[in-house]
Coordinates of N, CA and C and ligand atoms in Angstrom, one line a residue:
M16 N 102.9 77.0 95.5 CA 103.3 78.2 96.0 C 103.3 78.1 97.5
R17 N 104.2 78.9 98.2 CA 104.2 78.9 99.7 C 102.8 79.4 100.3
K18 N 102.4 78.8 101.4 CA 101.2 79.2 102.1 C 101.5 79.4 103.5
V19 N 101.1 80.6 104.1 CA 101.2 80.8 105.5 C 99.9 81.2 106.1
G20 N 99.8 81.1 107.4 CA 98.7 81.6 108.1 C 97.5 80.6 108.4
T21 N 97.8 79.3 108.1 CA 96.8 78.3 108.1 C 96.4 78.0 109.6
I22 N 97.4 78.2 110.6 CA 97.0 78.1 112.0 C 95.9 79.1 112.4
I23 N 96.1 80.3 111.9 CA 95.0 81.3 112.2 C 93.7 80.9 111.5
D24 N 93.8 80.4 110.3 CA 92.5 79.9 109.7 C 91.9 78.9 110.5
N25 N 92.6 78.0 111.0 CA 92.0 76.9 111.8 C 91.5 77.4 113.1
L26 N 92.2 78.3 113.8 CA 91.7 78.9 115.0 C 90.3 79.7 114.8
R27 N 90.3 80.4 113.6 CA 89.1 81.1 113.4 C 87.9 80.3 113.1
K28 N 88.3 78.9 112.6 CA 87.1 78.0 112.5 C 86.8 77.3 113.8
G29 N 87.5 77.7 114.9 CA 87.1 77.1 116.2 C 88.0 75.9 116.5
E30 N 89.0 75.6 115.7 CA 89.9 74.5 116.0 C 91.0 74.9 117.0
K31 N 91.7 73.9 117.7 CA 92.7 74.2 118.6 C 94.0 74.3 117.9
A32 N 94.9 75.2 118.4 CA 96.2 75.3 117.7 C 97.0 74.0 118.3
P33 N 97.9 73.4 117.5 CA 98.8 72.4 118.0 C 99.6 72.9 119.1
D34 N 99.9 72.1 120.1 CA 100.5 72.6 121.4 C 101.7 73.5 121.1
R35 N 102.6 73.0 120.2 CA 103.8 73.8 119.9 C 103.5 75.1 119.4
H36 N 102.3 75.4 118.9 CA 102.0 76.7 118.4 C 101.2 77.6 119.3
E37 N 100.9 77.0 120.6 CA 100.2 77.8 121.6 C 101.0 79.1 121.8
N38 N 100.5 80.2 121.5 CA 101.2 81.5 121.9 C 100.2 82.6 121.9
P39 N 100.5 83.7 122.7 CA 99.5 84.8 122.9 C 99.3 85.5 121.6
Y40 N 100.2 85.5 120.7 CA 100.0 86.2 119.4 C 98.9 85.6 118.5
L41 N 98.9 84.2 118.6 CA 97.8 83.5 117.8 C 96.5 83.9 118.4
K42 N 96.4 83.9 119.8 CA 95.1 84.1 120.5 C 94.7 85.5 120.0
E43 N 95.6 86.5 120.1 CA 95.3 87.9 119.8 C 94.8 88.0 118.3
A44 N 95.4 87.2 117.4 CA 94.9 87.2 116.0 C 93.5 87.0 115.8
L45 N 92.8 86.4 116.8 CA 91.4 86.1 116.7 C 90.6 87.4 116.8
G46 N 91.1 88.3 117.6 CA 90.4 89.5 117.8 C 90.8 90.6 116.8
L47 N 91.6 90.3 115.8 CA 92.1 91.3 114.8 C 91.5 91.0 113.4
S48 N 90.4 90.3 113.3 CA 90.1 89.8 112.0 C 89.7 90.9 111.1
D49 N 89.3 92.1 111.5 CA 89.0 93.2 110.6 C 90.3 93.8 110.0
F50 N 91.4 93.6 110.6 CA 92.6 94.2 110.2 C 93.7 93.2 109.7
L51 N 93.6 92.0 110.2 CA 94.6 90.9 109.8 C 94.0 89.9 109.2
L52 N 94.4 89.6 107.9 CA 93.8 88.5 107.1 C 94.9 87.5 106.8
T53 N 94.4 86.2 106.6 CA 95.3 85.1 106.3 C 95.4 85.1 104.7
Q54 N 96.3 84.3 104.3 CA 96.5 84.2 102.8 C 95.2 83.6 102.2
N55 N 94.6 82.6 102.9 CA 93.3 82.1 102.4 C 92.2 83.1 102.4
E56 N 92.1 83.9 103.5 CA 91.1 85.0 103.5 C 91.3 86.0 102.4
L57 N 92.6 86.3 102.2 CA 92.9 87.3 101.2 C 92.3 86.8 99.8
H58 N 92.5 85.6 99.5 CA 91.9 85.0 98.2 C 90.4 85.3 98.1
E59 N 89.8 85.1 99.3 CA 88.3 85.2 99.2 C 87.9 86.7 99.3
K60 N 88.6 87.5 100.0 CA 88.1 89.0 100.3 C 88.9 90.0 99.6
Y61 N 89.8 89.8 98.8 CA 90.7 90.8 98.3 C 89.8 92.0 97.6
A62 N 88.8 91.6 96.9 CA 88.0 92.6 96.1 C 87.2 93.5 97.1
S63 N 87.1 93.1 98.3 CA 86.4 94.1 99.3 C 87.2 94.2 100.5
L64 N 88.5 94.3 100.4 CA 89.4 94.3 101.6 C 89.3 95.6 102.3
F65 N 89.2 96.8 101.6 CA 89.2 98.1 102.3 C 87.8 98.7 102.2
T66 N 87.5 99.7 103.2 CA 86.3 100.3 103.3 C 85.9 101.0 102.0
D67 N 86.9 101.7 101.4 CA 86.6 102.4 100.1 C 87.6 101.7 99.0
M68 N 87.0 100.9 98.2 CA 87.9 100.2 97.2 C 88.2 101.0 96.0
T69 N 87.6 102.3 95.9 CA 88.0 103.1 94.8 C 89.4 103.7 95.0
K70 N 89.9 103.7 96.2 CA 91.3 104.3 96.4 C 92.4 103.4 95.9
P71 N 93.4 103.9 95.2 CA 94.5 103.0 94.7 C 95.2 102.3 95.9
I72 N 95.7 101.1 95.5 CA 96.3 100.3 96.6 C 97.8 100.2 96.4
V73 N 98.5 100.5 97.5 CA 100.0 100.3 97.7 C 100.3 99.2 98.6
I74 N 101.2 98.3 98.3 CA 101.5 97.2 99.2 C 103.0 97.4 99.7
E75 N 103.2 96.9 100.9 CA 104.6 96.7 101.3 C 104.8 95.2 101.6
V76 N 105.8 94.7 100.9 CA 106.1 93.2 101.0 C 107.2 93.1 102.1
G77 N 106.9 92.4 103.2 CA 107.9 92.3 104.3 C 107.8 93.4 105.2
C78 N 106.5 93.6 105.7 CA 106.2 94.8 106.5 C 106.7 94.8 107.9
Y79 N 107.2 93.6 108.3 CA 107.7 93.4 109.7 C 106.7 93.8 110.7
M80 N 107.0 94.7 111.7 CA 105.9 94.9 112.7 C 105.0 96.1 112.4
G81 N 105.1 96.6 111.1 CA 104.1 97.6 110.7 C 104.5 99.0 110.8
K82 N 105.7 99.3 111.2 CA 106.1 100.7 111.5 C 105.8 101.6 110.2
T83 N 106.3 101.1 109.0 CA 106.1 101.9 107.8 C 104.7 101.8 107.3
V84 N 104.0 100.7 107.4 CA 102.7 100.7 107.0 C 101.8 101.7 107.7
L85 N 102.0 101.8 109.1 CA 101.3 102.7 109.9 C 101.5 104.2 109.3
E86 N 102.8 104.4 109.1 CA 103.1 105.8 108.7 C 102.5 106.1 107.3
L87 N 102.5 105.1 106.4 CA 101.9 105.3 105.1 C 100.4 105.4 105.2
V88 N 99.8 104.7 106.1 CA 98.3 104.8 106.3 C 97.9 106.2 106.8
E89 N 98.7 106.7 107.8 CA 98.4 108.0 108.3 C 98.6 109.1 107.4
N90 N 99.6 109.0 106.5 CA 100.0 110.2 105.7 C 99.4 110.0 104.3
N91 N 98.7 109.0 104.0 CA 98.1 108.7 102.6 C 96.7 108.3 102.7
K92 N 95.8 109.1 103.2 CA 94.4 108.8 103.5 C 93.7 108.5 102.2
D93 N 94.3 109.0 101.1 CA 93.6 108.9 99.8 C 94.1 107.6 99.1
K94 N 94.8 106.8 99.9 CA 95.2 105.5 99.3 C 94.9 104.4 100.3
N95 N 94.8 103.2 99.8 CA 94.8 102.0 100.7 C 96.1 101.3 100.7
I96 N 96.5 100.9 101.9 CA 97.8 100.4 102.2 C 97.7 99.0 102.7
L97 N 98.4 98.0 102.1 CA 98.4 96.7 102.6 C 99.8 96.2 102.9
G98 N 100.0 95.7 104.1 CA 101.4 95.2 104.5 C 101.2 93.6 104.5
L99 N 102.3 93.0 104.0 CA 102.4 91.5 104.0 C 103.6 91.1 104.8
D100 N 103.4 90.1 105.6 CA 104.6 89.4 106.1 C 104.3 88.0 106.4
I101 N 105.3 87.2 106.8 CA 105.1 85.7 106.9 C 105.2 85.2 108.3
T102 N 105.4 86.0 109.3 CA 105.5 85.5 110.6 C 104.4 86.0 111.5
Y103 N 103.8 85.1 112.3 CA 102.6 85.4 113.2 C 102.8 86.6 114.1
K104 N 104.0 86.6 114.8 CA 104.2 87.7 115.7 C 104.3 89.0 115.1
R105 N 105.0 89.1 113.9 CA 105.1 90.5 113.3 C 103.8 90.9 112.8
V106 N 103.0 90.1 112.1 CA 101.7 90.6 111.6 C 100.8 91.0 112.7
V107 N 100.8 90.2 113.8 CA 99.9 90.5 114.9 C 100.2 91.9 115.4
K108 N 101.6 92.1 115.7 CA 102.0 93.4 116.2 C 101.6 94.5 115.2
A109 N 101.7 94.3 114.0 CA 101.3 95.3 113.0 C 99.8 95.6 113.0
A110 N 99.0 94.5 112.9 CA 97.5 94.7 112.9 C 97.1 95.3 114.1
R111 N 97.7 95.1 115.3 CA 97.3 95.6 116.6 C 97.3 97.2 116.4
K112 N 98.3 97.7 115.8 CA 98.5 99.1 115.7 C 97.4 99.7 114.8
L113 N 97.1 99.0 113.7 CA 96.0 99.5 112.9 C 94.7 99.6 113.6
K114 N 94.5 98.5 114.4 CA 93.1 98.4 115.1 C 93.1 99.5 116.2
R115 N 94.2 99.8 116.8 CA 94.2 100.9 117.9 C 93.8 102.2 117.2
N116 N 94.2 102.4 115.9 CA 93.9 103.7 115.2 C 92.7 103.7 114.4
S117 N 92.0 102.5 114.5 CA 90.7 102.3 113.7 C 91.0 102.6 112.2
S118 N 92.1 102.2 111.6 CA 92.5 102.6 110.3 C 91.6 102.0 109.2
E119 N 91.0 102.9 108.5 CA 90.1 102.3 107.4 C 90.8 102.0 106.2
N120 N 92.0 102.7 106.0 CA 92.8 102.5 104.7 C 94.0 101.6 105.0
G121 N 94.0 100.8 106.0 CA 95.2 99.9 106.3 C 94.8 98.6 106.6
R122 N 95.5 97.6 106.0 CA 95.3 96.2 106.4 C 96.6 95.4 106.4
I123 N 96.7 94.3 107.1 CA 97.9 93.5 107.1 C 97.4 92.1 106.8
A124 N 98.3 91.3 106.1 CA 98.0 89.9 105.8 C 99.3 89.2 106.1
I125 N 99.0 88.0 106.7 CA 100.1 87.0 106.8 C 100.0 86.2 105.5
C126 N 100.9 86.6 104.6 CA 100.9 86.1 103.2 C 102.3 86.2 102.6
D127 N 102.6 85.2 101.9 CA 103.8 85.2 101.1 C 103.7 86.2 99.9
G128 N 104.7 87.1 99.7 CA 104.5 88.1 98.8 C 104.4 87.6 97.3
K129 N 105.2 86.5 97.1 CA 105.2 86.0 95.7 C 103.8 85.3 95.4
S130 N 103.2 84.6 96.4 CA 101.9 84.0 96.2 C 100.8 85.1 96.1
F131 N 101.0 86.1 96.9 CA 100.0 87.3 96.8 C 99.9 87.8 95.3
L132 N 101.1 88.1 94.8 CA 101.1 88.7 93.5 C 100.8 87.8 92.4
S133 N 101.2 86.5 92.5 CA 100.9 85.6 91.4 C 99.5 85.0 91.4
E134 N 98.9 84.9 92.6 CA 97.5 84.3 92.7 C 96.4 85.2 93.0
I135 N 96.7 86.3 93.6 CA 95.5 87.1 94.1 C 95.3 88.4 93.4
V136 N 96.4 89.1 93.1 CA 96.2 90.5 92.5 C 96.1 90.4 91.0
P137 N 95.1 91.2 90.5 CA 94.9 91.2 89.0 C 96.1 92.0 88.4
D138 N 96.4 91.8 87.2 CA 97.4 92.6 86.5 C 96.9 94.0 86.4
N139 N 97.9 94.9 86.2 CA 97.7 96.4 86.0 C 96.7 96.9 87.1
S140 N 96.9 96.6 88.3 CA 96.0 97.1 89.4 C 96.6 97.7 90.5
L141 N 97.9 97.6 90.9 CA 98.4 98.3 92.1 C 99.1 99.6 91.7
L142 N 98.9 100.6 92.6 CA 99.6 101.9 92.4 C 101.0 101.7 92.8
G143 N 101.4 101.0 93.8 CA 102.7 101.0 94.3 C 103.1 99.7 95.0
I144 N 104.3 99.3 94.9 CA 104.9 98.1 95.6 C 106.2 98.6 96.3
C145 N 106.2 98.5 97.6 CA 107.4 98.9 98.4 C 108.1 97.6 99.0
I146 N 109.4 97.5 98.7 CA 110.1 96.4 99.3 C 111.3 97.0 100.0
F147 N 111.3 97.0 101.4 CA 112.4 97.7 102.1 C 113.2 96.7 102.8
F148 N 114.5 96.7 102.7 CA 115.4 95.8 103.3 C 115.0 94.4 103.4
P149 N 114.7 93.8 102.2 CA 114.5 92.3 102.2 C 115.7 91.6 102.6
D150 N 115.5 90.4 103.2 CA 116.7 89.6 103.7 C 117.7 89.5 102.5
P151 N 118.9 89.9 102.7 CA 119.9 90.0 101.6 C 120.6 88.6 101.3
W152 N 120.5 87.6 102.1 CA 121.1 86.3 101.8 C 122.5 86.6 101.3
P153 N 123.4 87.1 102.1 CA 124.7 87.6 101.5 C 125.6 86.5 101.1
K154 N 125.5 85.3 101.6 CA 126.5 84.2 101.2 C 126.1 83.7 99.8
D155 N 127.1 83.4 99.0 CA 126.9 82.9 97.6 C 125.9 81.7 97.6
R156 N 126.1 80.9 98.5 CA 125.3 79.6 98.4 C 123.9 79.9 98.8
H157 N 123.5 81.0 99.5 CA 122.1 81.3 99.8 C 121.4 82.3 98.9
E158 N 122.2 82.8 97.9 CA 121.7 83.8 97.1 C 120.4 83.5 96.4
K159 N 120.3 82.2 96.2 CA 119.0 81.6 95.4 C 117.8 82.0 96.3
N160 N 117.9 82.2 97.5 CA 116.7 82.5 98.5 C 116.3 83.9 98.4
R161 N 116.9 84.8 97.6 CA 116.5 86.2 97.6 C 115.1 86.3 96.9
L162 N 114.4 87.2 97.5 CA 113.0 87.4 96.9 C 113.1 88.1 95.6
L163 N 114.0 89.1 95.4 CA 114.0 89.9 94.2 C 114.8 89.3 93.1
K164 N 114.2 88.2 92.5 CA 115.0 87.6 91.4 C 114.2 88.1 90.1
S165 N 114.8 87.8 88.9 CA 114.3 88.3 87.7 C 112.7 88.0 87.6
D166 N 112.3 86.8 87.7 CA 110.9 86.4 87.5 C 110.0 87.2 88.5
F167 N 110.4 87.4 89.7 CA 109.6 88.2 90.7 C 109.4 89.6 90.2
I168 N 110.5 90.1 89.7 CA 110.5 91.5 89.2 C 109.5 91.8 88.1
K169 N 109.5 90.7 87.1 CA 108.6 90.8 86.0 C 107.2 90.7 86.6
L170 N 106.9 90.0 87.6 CA 105.6 89.9 88.3 C 105.2 91.2 88.9
L171 N 106.2 91.9 89.5 CA 105.9 93.2 90.0 C 105.4 94.2 88.9
H172 N 106.1 94.1 87.9 CA 105.8 95.0 86.7 C 104.4 94.7 86.2
A173 N 104.1 93.5 86.1 CA 102.8 93.1 85.5 C 101.7 93.6 86.4
K174 N 101.8 93.6 87.7 CA 100.8 93.9 88.6 C 100.6 95.4 88.8
L175 N 101.6 96.3 88.5 CA 101.4 97.8 88.7 C 100.5 98.3 87.6
V176 N 99.8 99.4 87.9 CA 99.2 100.1 86.8 C 100.2 100.9 86.0
P177 N 99.9 101.2 84.8 CA 100.9 102.1 84.1 C 101.1 103.4 84.9
G178 N 102.4 103.8 85.1 CA 102.6 104.9 86.0 C 102.8 104.6 87.4
G179 N 102.6 103.2 87.8 CA 102.8 102.8 89.1 C 104.3 102.7 89.5
F180 N 104.6 102.6 90.8 CA 105.9 102.7 91.2 C 106.4 101.4 92.0
F181 N 107.6 101.1 91.9 CA 108.3 100.1 92.7 C 109.4 100.8 93.5
W182 N 109.3 100.8 94.9 CA 110.2 101.6 95.7 C 111.0 100.5 96.5
F183 N 112.4 100.6 96.2 CA 113.2 99.6 96.9 C 114.3 100.2 97.8
K184 N 114.5 99.6 98.9 CA 115.6 100.0 99.8 C 116.4 98.8 100.3
T185 N 117.7 98.9 100.4 CA 118.5 97.9 101.0 C 119.8 98.4 101.5
D186 N 120.4 97.7 102.5 CA 121.7 98.0 102.9 C 122.8 97.3 102.2
H187 N 122.4 96.4 101.3 CA 123.3 95.4 100.7 C 123.6 95.9 99.3
E188 N 124.7 96.4 99.1 CA 125.1 97.0 97.8 C 124.9 96.0 96.6
P189 N 125.5 94.7 96.8 CA 125.4 93.8 95.6 C 123.9 93.6 95.3
Y190 N 123.1 93.4 96.3 CA 121.7 93.1 96.1 C 121.0 94.3 95.4
F191 N 121.4 95.4 95.8 CA 120.9 96.7 95.2 C 121.3 96.8 93.7
L192 N 122.5 96.5 93.4 CA 123.0 96.6 92.0 C 122.3 95.4 91.1
E193 N 122.2 94.2 91.7 CA 121.7 93.1 91.0 C 120.1 93.3 90.6
T194 N 119.4 93.9 91.7 CA 118.1 94.2 91.6 C 117.8 95.2 90.5
Q195 N 118.6 96.2 90.7 CA 118.5 97.5 89.7 C 118.6 96.9 88.2
K196 N 119.6 96.0 88.1 CA 119.8 95.5 86.7 C 118.5 94.7 86.2
F197 N 118.0 93.9 87.1 CA 116.7 93.1 86.7 C 115.6 94.1 86.4
V198 N 115.5 95.2 87.3 CA 114.4 96.1 87.2 C 114.5 96.9 85.9
L199 N 115.7 97.4 85.6 CA 115.8 98.2 84.4 C 115.6 97.3 83.1
S200 N 115.8 96.1 83.2 CA 115.6 95.3 82.0 C 114.2 94.7 82.0
S201 N 113.4 95.0 82.9 CA 112.0 94.5 82.9 C 111.0 95.6 82.5
G202 N 111.4 96.7 82.1 CA 110.5 97.7 81.6 C 110.2 98.9 82.5
F203 N 111.0 98.9 83.6 CA 110.9 100.1 84.6 C 111.9 101.1 84.2
T204 N 111.6 102.4 84.5 CA 112.7 103.5 84.5 C 112.8 104.1 85.8
P205 N 114.0 104.6 86.1 CA 114.2 105.2 87.4 C 113.4 106.5 87.6
D206 N 112.9 106.8 88.8 CA 112.2 108.0 89.0 C 113.0 108.9 89.9
D207 N 114.1 109.5 89.6 CA 114.9 110.1 90.5 C 114.4 111.5 90.8
A208 N 113.3 112.0 90.0 CA 112.9 113.3 90.4 C 112.0 113.3 91.6
N209 N 111.6 112.1 92.1 CA 110.6 112.0 93.2 C 111.3 112.1 94.5
D210 N 112.6 112.4 94.6 CA 113.3 112.7 95.8 C 113.2 111.6 96.8
S211 N 113.2 110.4 96.3 CA 113.2 109.2 97.1 C 111.9 108.8 97.9
S212 N 110.8 109.5 97.6 CA 109.5 109.1 98.1 C 108.4 109.3 97.1
P213 N 107.8 108.3 96.5 CA 106.7 108.5 95.6 C 105.4 108.9 96.3
L214 N 105.4 108.9 97.6 CA 104.2 109.1 98.4 C 104.3 110.4 99.2
A215 N 103.2 110.7 99.7 CA 103.1 112.0 100.5 C 104.2 112.0 101.6
K216 N 104.9 113.1 101.7 CA 105.9 113.2 102.7 C 105.3 113.2 104.2
P217 N 105.8 112.4 105.0 CA 105.2 112.4 106.3 C 105.3 113.7 107.0
R218 N 104.3 114.1 107.8 CA 104.3 115.3 108.5 C 105.2 115.1 109.7
N219 N 105.8 116.2 110.2 CA 106.7 116.2 111.4 C 107.8 115.2 111.4
I220 N 108.2 114.7 110.3 CA 109.3 113.8 110.4 C 110.5 114.5 109.7
R221 N 111.6 114.4 110.3 CA 112.8 114.9 109.7 C 113.6 113.8 109.1
G222 N 114.4 114.2 108.2 CA 115.4 113.2 107.5 C 114.6 112.4 106.5
D223 N 115.0 111.1 106.3 CA 114.5 110.4 105.2 C 113.0 110.0 105.4
S224 N 112.2 110.1 104.4 CA 110.8 109.8 104.4 C 110.7 108.2 104.8
Y225 N 109.7 108.0 105.6 CA 109.4 106.6 105.9 C 110.6 105.8 106.2
E226 N 111.2 106.2 107.4 CA 112.4 105.4 107.8 C 111.8 104.1 108.4
T227 N 112.3 102.9 107.9 CA 111.8 101.7 108.3 C 112.5 101.2 109.6
A228 N 112.0 100.2 110.2 CA 112.6 99.7 111.5 C 114.1 99.2 111.2
F229 N 114.3 98.5 110.1 CA 115.7 98.1 109.8 C 116.6 99.3 109.4
Q230 N 116.0 100.2 108.6 CA 116.7 101.4 108.3 C 117.3 102.1 109.5
K231 N 116.4 102.2 110.4 CA 116.7 102.9 111.7 C 117.9 102.2 112.5
L232 N 117.9 100.9 112.4 CA 119.0 100.1 113.0 C 120.2 100.4 112.3
F233 N 120.3 100.3 111.0 CA 121.5 100.4 110.2 C 122.0 101.9 110.3
T234 N 121.0 102.9 110.3 CA 121.5 104.3 110.4 C 122.2 104.5 111.7
A235 N 121.7 103.9 112.8 CA 122.2 104.1 114.1 C 123.6 103.6 114.2
K236 N 123.9 102.5 113.4 CA 125.2 101.9 113.3 C 126.2 102.6 112.3
G237 N 125.7 103.6 111.6 CA 126.4 104.2 110.6 C 126.5 103.4 109.3
V238 N 125.6 102.4 109.1 CA 125.7 101.6 107.9 C 125.0 102.3 106.8
P239 N 125.6 102.4 105.6 CA 124.8 103.2 104.5 C 123.7 102.3 103.9
F240 N 122.8 102.9 103.2 CA 121.8 102.1 102.6 C 121.5 102.7 101.1
Y241 N 120.8 102.0 100.3 CA 120.6 102.4 98.9 C 119.2 102.3 98.8
Q242 N 118.6 103.3 98.0 CA 117.2 103.3 97.6 C 116.9 103.9 96.3
R243 N 115.9 103.4 95.6 CA 115.6 104.0 94.4 C 114.1 103.7 94.1
V244 N 113.4 104.7 93.4 CA 112.0 104.5 93.0 C 112.1 104.2 91.5
F245 N 111.3 103.3 91.0 CA 111.2 103.0 89.6 C 109.7 103.0 89.1
L246 N 109.6 103.5 87.8 CA 108.2 103.6 87.5 C 107.9 102.7 86.3
K247 N 106.7 102.2 86.2 CA 106.2 101.4 85.0 C 105.6 102.4 84.1
H248 N 105.9 102.2 82.8 CA 105.2 103.1 81.8 C 104.1 102.4 81.1
Ligands
SAM25 C1 114.9 92.2 107.0 S1 113.2 92.4 107.3 C2 112.8 94.1 106.9 C3 111.6 94.5 107.5 C4 111.1 96.0 107.1 N1 110.8 96.0 105.7 C5 112.1 97.0 107.4 O1 112.8 97.6 106.5 O2 112.2 97.3 108.6 C6 112.4 91.5 106.0 C7 111.0 91.0 106.3 O3 110.5 90.4 105.2 C8 109.7 89.3 105.6 N2 109.7 88.3 104.5 C9 110.6 87.5 104.1 N3 110.2 86.8 103.0 C10 108.9 87.2 102.7 C11 107.9 86.9 101.7 N4 108.2 85.9 100.9 N5 106.7 87.5 101.8 C12 106.5 88.4 102.7 N6 107.4 88.9 103.6 C13 108.6 88.3 103.7 C14 110.4 88.8 106.9 O4 109.5 88.0 107.6 C15 110.8 90.1 107.6 O5 109.9 90.7 108.4

């Protein structure tokens, strides 16, 4: 399985980053250890990741710089929110915001979503999985790189509690239709009653709930997007 975050692991052990990896984000990662975990650290600490582990856990795979994680954290204090991404700069920027707010119910990890689900999370344990605007790989020859393939969707289903949700958004219609086909054949049912947000509506926000960074860009350009919430029974 793919592994990311080892440079931060090494820095936290006191080793020096290889020259080509010297950058201010890596140095900043050292001071964010309460909010930013590496894939290795998640393996060790997942069972005690949040201050109150009795709260249900919702994850966002591909959280980018944490805009949506931050909003989810602020609007859902009765839940624990974990954002995952695979690039150093993005996770540091996301964790920096959680530290600034001293968020007890929010964490970020530099971790591949597939490895996290298959190696770290117990079955029947997550309340929700959000995947918003995953890279669409629109060219036919790159389609194999898409995250949301049939096996991955079966994994999502296995990791959710009964009644848990998978919330998906994309601007790419073929990806939406293909994913929906896999999702519906994996034991999920659509939850259209939930008005496109299975979580608490953000306060003081107009328009669509939890507008992500990419969603904002597409909306500004007038590009339509698709979203649906699916439930595990
Ligand atoms: C197109 S961006 C969308 C970001 C954000 N969800 C939004 O809507 O603004 C996709 C993000 O997924 C991350 N990503 C890609 N593959 C991933 C994986 N296997 N595990 C976790 N994150 C991944 C990328 O690094 C990138 O930040």
